[in-house]
XYZ file of C-alpha atoms in Angstrom:
442
model
C -0.023 -0.042 0.108
C 1.290 3.201 -0.764
C 1.120 6.183 1.773
C -0.958 9.408 0.984
C 1.633 11.322 -0.248
C 3.290 9.086 -2.278
C 0.275 8.032 -4.176
C -0.526 10.083 -7.429
C -4.019 11.826 -7.720
C -6.451 9.350 -9.277
C -9.903 10.361 -10.873
C -13.012 8.705 -9.431
C -14.314 7.106 -12.981
C -12.683 4.417 -14.318
C -12.061 5.792 -17.734
C -9.542 8.173 -16.717
C -6.829 6.050 -17.835
C -7.538 6.890 -21.717
C -4.900 9.206 -23.102
C -6.103 12.255 -25.201
C -3.871 11.171 -27.989
C -6.187 7.815 -28.077
C -9.157 9.795 -27.928
C -8.208 12.150 -30.653
C -6.663 9.955 -33.691
C -4.347 11.655 -36.456
C -5.757 12.864 -39.356
C -4.222 10.390 -41.603
C -6.168 7.499 -40.111
C -9.187 6.310 -41.947
C -12.656 6.263 -40.286
C -12.530 2.326 -39.897
C -9.350 2.527 -38.017
C -10.330 5.751 -35.708
C -13.853 3.876 -34.855
C -11.726 0.805 -34.133
C -9.413 2.121 -31.984
C -11.959 4.260 -30.113
C -14.037 0.946 -29.200
C -10.986 -0.683 -27.824
C -10.236 2.714 -25.725
C -13.890 2.903 -24.754
C -14.270 -0.688 -23.746
C -11.088 -1.091 -21.960
C -10.825 -1.886 -18.222
C -7.179 -0.655 -17.397
C -6.446 1.061 -14.238
C -4.556 4.302 -14.444
C -1.798 5.636 -12.064
C -0.923 8.972 -13.904
C -2.014 12.558 -13.041
C -5.740 13.690 -12.940
C -6.899 14.289 -16.545
C -7.520 17.674 -17.933
C -10.440 19.545 -19.291
C -9.566 18.657 -22.994
C -9.276 14.796 -22.006
C -13.147 14.807 -20.707
C -14.205 16.815 -23.870
C -12.401 13.971 -26.038
C -13.778 11.257 -24.189
C -17.129 12.809 -24.250
C -17.326 13.611 -27.880
C -15.655 9.935 -29.157
C -18.280 8.424 -26.956
C -21.093 10.253 -28.694
C -20.072 9.599 -32.058
C -19.835 5.956 -31.608
C -23.128 6.194 -29.986
C -24.735 7.970 -33.307
C -22.462 5.737 -35.054
C -24.533 2.500 -33.997
C -28.012 4.202 -34.307
C -27.286 5.530 -37.785
C -25.944 1.545 -38.652
C -29.189 0.187 -36.949
C -31.444 2.844 -38.969
C -29.882 1.884 -42.343
C -30.217 -1.794 -41.857
C -34.122 -1.277 -40.651
C -34.839 0.666 -43.673
C -32.957 -1.347 -46.065
C -34.568 -4.683 -44.765
C -37.759 -2.813 -44.952
C -37.554 -2.041 -48.689
C -36.259 -5.479 -49.407
C -39.558 -6.764 -47.729
C -41.503 -4.525 -50.253
C -39.579 -5.200 -53.096
C -39.443 -9.240 -52.754
C -43.096 -10.520 -51.326
C -42.901 -12.921 -49.197
C -39.169 -12.412 -47.696
C -39.010 -11.634 -44.015
C -35.377 -10.104 -43.324
C -36.080 -7.287 -41.068
C -36.108 -9.377 -37.856
C -33.359 -11.703 -38.979
C -30.981 -8.487 -40.367
C -31.542 -6.421 -36.545
C -30.590 -9.601 -34.916
C -27.353 -9.712 -36.889
C -26.486 -6.265 -36.163
C -27.450 -6.301 -32.521
C -25.188 -8.979 -32.022
C -22.016 -7.210 -32.921
C -19.562 -5.989 -30.362
C -20.127 -2.423 -30.912
C -23.699 -2.581 -30.673
C -23.618 -5.052 -27.402
C -22.009 -2.109 -25.759
C -24.344 0.775 -26.711
C -25.421 0.699 -22.822
C -21.606 1.255 -21.785
C -21.183 3.917 -24.260
C -24.210 5.959 -22.678
C -23.119 5.071 -19.238
C -19.700 6.579 -19.999
C -21.366 9.769 -21.503
C -23.255 10.218 -18.362
C -20.057 9.536 -16.003
C -18.196 11.921 -18.150
C -20.554 14.737 -17.853
C -21.188 14.205 -14.006
C -17.356 14.288 -13.561
C -16.639 17.102 -15.496
C -19.378 19.310 -13.763
C -18.143 18.152 -10.465
C -14.608 19.012 -11.449
C -15.034 21.933 -13.055
C -18.189 23.555 -12.113
C -19.790 24.086 -15.504
C -21.971 22.174 -17.900
C -20.378 19.947 -20.929
C -21.907 20.948 -24.183
C -21.524 19.076 -27.410
C -19.737 22.238 -28.779
C -17.147 22.437 -25.723
C -13.709 22.621 -26.655
C -14.662 24.132 -30.082
C -12.831 27.859 -29.813
C -15.672 30.239 -31.084
C -14.266 33.457 -31.819
C -16.555 36.131 -29.857
C -17.290 39.534 -30.870
C -14.471 42.063 -30.467
C -14.905 44.565 -27.486
C -14.095 47.946 -29.443
C -12.122 50.474 -27.777
C -10.993 53.848 -29.334
C -7.206 53.926 -30.235
C -6.370 57.316 -29.187
C -2.911 57.616 -30.994
C -4.329 56.339 -34.465
C -7.382 58.897 -33.315
C -4.862 61.729 -33.220
C -3.247 60.693 -36.423
C -6.349 60.590 -38.425
C -6.964 64.011 -36.673
C -3.695 65.350 -37.968
C -4.149 63.830 -41.726
C -7.511 65.409 -41.685
C -6.171 68.959 -40.733
C -3.185 68.578 -42.897
C -5.312 68.048 -45.985
C -7.505 70.945 -44.842
C -5.055 73.595 -44.511
C -3.159 72.553 -47.958
C -3.522 74.900 -50.734
C -4.848 72.907 -53.328
C -6.217 75.370 -55.376
C -9.724 73.653 -55.222
C -13.219 75.164 -54.589
C -13.813 75.312 -50.913
C -16.650 72.335 -50.791
C -14.632 69.981 -52.760
C -11.424 70.771 -50.442
C -13.490 70.183 -47.394
C -14.916 66.990 -49.166
C -11.072 65.822 -49.793
C -10.281 66.488 -46.183
C -13.229 64.420 -44.959
C -12.579 61.631 -47.168
C -8.707 61.479 -46.010
C -10.249 61.426 -42.277
C -12.498 58.708 -43.038
C -9.927 56.441 -44.822
C -7.499 56.879 -42.241
C -9.880 56.023 -39.525
C -10.880 53.058 -41.351
C -7.509 51.958 -42.142
C -5.862 52.158 -38.731
C -9.215 51.110 -36.862
C -9.219 53.759 -34.529
C -13.020 53.287 -34.617
C -15.062 50.470 -35.668
C -16.058 50.547 -39.124
C -19.648 50.992 -38.522
C -19.118 54.005 -35.976
C -16.834 55.769 -38.587
C -19.533 55.608 -41.068
C -22.142 57.145 -38.759
C -19.696 60.194 -38.110
C -19.660 61.125 -41.766
C -22.593 63.079 -41.607
C -21.647 64.691 -38.610
C -18.621 66.021 -39.930
C -20.208 66.721 -43.461
C -22.758 69.264 -42.445
C -20.599 71.704 -40.673
C -17.790 71.468 -43.410
C -20.496 72.252 -46.117
C -19.305 69.669 -48.657
C -23.038 69.648 -50.355
C -24.387 71.802 -52.705
C -28.090 72.806 -52.614
C -29.642 71.315 -55.704
C -31.601 74.250 -56.569
C -29.109 77.263 -56.214
C -25.791 75.351 -56.527
C -24.514 77.239 -53.650
C -23.110 75.576 -50.689
C -26.211 74.082 -48.989
C -26.893 75.190 -45.265
C -26.928 72.883 -42.543
C -30.615 72.114 -42.612
C -30.813 71.698 -46.178
C -27.245 69.275 -46.357
C -28.572 67.188 -43.318
C -32.003 66.766 -45.100
C -30.102 65.360 -48.185
C -27.354 63.416 -46.484
C -30.162 61.475 -44.374
C -32.576 60.745 -47.488
C -29.468 59.407 -49.062
C -28.927 56.970 -46.130
C -32.345 55.839 -45.980
C -33.657 55.562 -49.820
C -35.394 52.948 -50.892
C -32.303 50.949 -52.334
C -31.242 50.966 -48.839
C -34.469 49.488 -47.472
C -34.502 46.796 -50.035
C -30.869 45.664 -48.601
C -32.450 46.018 -44.913
C -35.547 43.716 -45.893
C -33.119 40.749 -47.445
C -31.169 41.233 -44.037
C -34.676 40.995 -42.139
C -35.531 37.982 -43.874
C -32.203 36.283 -43.379
C -32.620 36.620 -39.353
C -36.162 35.367 -39.841
C -35.160 32.281 -41.503
C -32.109 31.752 -38.744
C -34.548 32.160 -35.994
C -37.450 29.692 -37.524
C -34.428 27.225 -38.185
C -35.883 26.982 -41.677
C -32.320 26.959 -43.099
C -31.553 24.273 -40.677
C -34.420 21.978 -42.079
C -33.215 22.622 -45.291
C -29.615 21.464 -44.386
C -31.046 18.471 -42.688
C -33.036 17.389 -46.128
C -29.749 17.862 -48.064
C -27.716 15.800 -45.957
C -30.302 12.942 -45.678
C -29.840 13.032 -49.347
C -26.278 13.635 -50.206
C -24.500 12.310 -46.779
C -22.703 9.271 -48.442
C -21.427 11.550 -51.227
C -19.676 14.450 -49.523
C -18.601 16.262 -52.994
C -22.431 16.693 -53.612
C -23.086 17.925 -50.417
C -20.504 20.602 -50.664
C -22.292 21.264 -54.274
C -25.675 21.595 -52.594
C -24.132 23.706 -49.774
C -22.780 26.098 -52.637
C -25.829 26.134 -54.625
C -28.014 26.651 -51.750
C -25.758 29.732 -50.724
C -25.827 31.495 -53.964
C -29.448 31.082 -54.348
C -29.965 32.355 -50.769
C -27.759 35.332 -51.805
C -30.769 36.526 -54.523
C -33.080 37.257 -51.407
C -30.897 38.247 -48.327
C -27.758 39.495 -49.752
C -24.267 37.987 -49.974
C -23.446 39.604 -46.631
C -26.154 37.824 -44.679
C -26.069 34.475 -46.402
C -22.622 33.116 -45.649
C -23.189 33.832 -41.867
C -26.717 32.125 -42.122
C -25.367 29.236 -43.946
C -22.124 28.972 -41.640
C -24.312 28.819 -38.433
C -26.216 25.948 -40.274
C -23.435 23.662 -41.174
C -20.925 24.738 -38.656
C -21.742 21.416 -36.336
C -21.303 19.399 -39.448
C -17.805 21.013 -39.882
C -16.936 20.075 -36.808
C -17.840 16.420 -36.925
C -15.894 16.330 -40.055
C -12.132 14.533 -39.837
C -9.161 16.833 -39.491
C -6.914 16.409 -42.833
C -3.961 18.345 -43.158
C -3.666 22.255 -43.840
C -4.451 21.932 -47.750
C -6.605 18.866 -47.883
C -8.655 19.662 -44.662
C -12.644 19.058 -45.865
C -13.443 21.913 -43.757
C -11.112 24.312 -45.866
C -12.844 23.085 -48.825
C -16.222 23.786 -47.593
C -15.495 27.245 -46.226
C -13.699 28.039 -49.442
C -16.524 26.802 -51.521
C -19.175 28.784 -49.133
C -16.963 31.833 -49.635
C -16.844 31.581 -53.532
C -20.399 30.768 -53.837
C -21.845 34.027 -51.926
C -19.091 36.040 -53.913
C -20.615 34.691 -57.254
C -24.265 35.030 -55.702
C -23.804 38.526 -55.220
C -24.113 39.140 -58.571
C -27.676 37.889 -58.960
C -30.061 40.376 -57.818
C -30.125 44.131 -57.222
C -30.249 43.284 -53.551
C -27.329 40.420 -53.495
C -24.579 43.132 -52.909
C -24.353 47.055 -52.100
C -22.570 47.800 -55.539
C -25.698 46.091 -57.544
C -27.822 48.535 -55.377
C -25.841 51.420 -56.290
C -25.786 50.418 -60.140
C -29.602 49.999 -59.871
C -30.169 53.515 -58.458
C -27.629 54.925 -60.947
C -29.655 53.301 -64.177
C -33.039 54.902 -62.233
C -31.946 58.075 -62.524
C -30.636 57.596 -65.997
C -34.144 56.363 -66.924
C -33.483 52.807 -67.391
C -35.812 50.663 -65.284
C -34.220 47.240 -64.843
C -36.768 44.887 -62.732
C -35.706 42.384 -59.981
C -36.776 39.523 -62.238
C -34.881 40.865 -65.180
C -31.815 41.196 -63.347
C -31.792 37.573 -62.176
C -32.609 36.157 -65.717
C -29.735 38.268 -67.209
C -27.184 37.021 -64.731
C -28.116 33.224 -63.508
C -26.256 31.549 -66.759
C -23.136 32.816 -66.180
C -23.275 32.564 -62.235
C -24.484 29.134 -62.824
C -21.451 27.984 -65.126
C -18.929 29.757 -62.809
C -20.590 27.778 -59.621
C -20.322 24.673 -61.222
C -16.351 25.333 -62.609
C -15.515 26.451 -59.047
C -16.912 23.406 -57.376
C -14.828 21.328 -59.668
C -11.716 23.359 -59.262
C -11.773 22.932 -55.396
C -12.424 19.490 -55.677
C -9.476 18.652 -58.149
C -7.010 20.873 -56.691
C -7.722 20.325 -52.829
C -8.679 16.819 -53.162
C -10.717 16.975 -49.654
C -12.544 14.137 -49.698
C -10.367 11.493 -50.319
C -10.246 9.804 -46.910
C -13.905 10.841 -46.225
C -16.740 8.359 -47.225
C -19.544 9.876 -45.668
C -20.411 13.365 -44.352
C -20.940 13.157 -40.451
C -24.323 13.476 -38.704
C -24.322 16.937 -37.036
C -25.944 17.897 -33.644
C -29.182 19.005 -33.554
C -29.022 20.986 -30.002
C -32.336 22.642 -28.547
C -32.380 26.284 -29.367
C -34.014 29.046 -27.817
C -35.734 30.062 -30.734
C -38.615 26.908 -30.853
C -41.080 28.063 -33.154
C -44.478 26.213 -33.902
C -45.413 24.517 -37.211
C -47.568 27.999 -38.006
C -45.107 30.295 -36.863
C -42.755 28.679 -39.533
C -45.554 28.569 -41.782
C -46.340 32.347 -41.516
C -42.309 33.316 -42.016
C -42.085 31.128 -44.935
C -45.225 32.831 -46.334
C -43.972 36.375 -45.945
C -40.811 35.486 -47.232
C -42.377 34.090 -50.520
C -44.665 37.090 -50.907
C -41.862 39.654 -50.419
C -39.717 37.520 -53.015
C -42.762 37.485 -55.517
C -43.424 41.242 -55.341
C -39.831 41.839 -55.650
C -39.963 39.661 -59.051
C -43.108 41.452 -60.599
C -43.512 44.946 -61.523
C -42.526 47.084 -58.567
C -45.131 49.835 -59.131
C -47.955 47.299 -59.709
C -49.078 47.832 -55.873
C -47.010 49.386 -53.696
C -45.156 51.787 -55.631
C -41.650 50.419 -55.484
C -39.745 47.363 -54.303
C -38.652 48.798 -51.202
């Protein structure tokens, strides 16, 4: 017997001897080798004389056990559906009960109860030691929103640049000279990030009005403060800007109602055995979303939907990792989707406004029809190029099943149907004559 001083600290659970290296296999191992190693690790009965496990060890054990449990459930469901389809195809053949009995005799399915017990023990021990709940996404680094603080040195530099340009003899008209100084101030603040980007943008009207950078549209003289403020605010809240805000509002509604997650689940059920098709489906969905919710909101919405699937994918090297290809495909698809509609990107909205001022009225549907063929060809070419240059799915036979955690936005079927109806009516009104009923698309 060892004394209390000589004995190392021992955990309270029997599975504490599993090393983190065994729980997290290297990226080069295949799925079968990883599962076999995890089975032998989780069902081993060894003792442990080392130091107490760390937080990351508990997280690795929890994720590995949950993955094995879901894998066994997925296999049982697959066998059940295949046997049911065989019975329908060949009358008089009863294979369902025999197939399920054969599957349940496998070692992995015999130990599902042990996996479930282990999951509970890991959670209890984790909560006892660290006084926090063990979540499915625990251990995954999620970058929080930055805490903005003004950089006084960069702010002083921007003010110096502003004053320098303002007092330089450039031979321009006063309003043009003041506008150039304002431009230098804003660009310096954006480059140095002395203020957040949105705060700098909101600063423009406050500085532009006292500098008299605008002209009165009637007299062509420098506008007074009242006229300048009216002109600036009317440009900030014109119908094209409201149109873009409408797309962002639709994106938020789709996110809260989990309609995007439902669409992703349908895509996963049909393409889980073909990762390349799953990637193509994600890219096509993101591109189509850009038509209605802008290519700013579409990637954020899609990333929130596929994030847990990406977390379950195997880790390849830095070049061939599936996550790298999926994220690049999502980014490129949203860039291409930014051409598809007037609200898909801000520059389209600006172009639409300029065309309207020139007397060219281009409808929403006409824009989509004109750009859709080019975007479709480029989307397929981008997908093919990513697959053949990165080769991300060489060691990946299926897309892992993502978690479906309960969220705070649990809406009823009626509420989801209402959101779908509002979005569909809005999109329909954008595509028809904008002046037919409400006087404009905004």
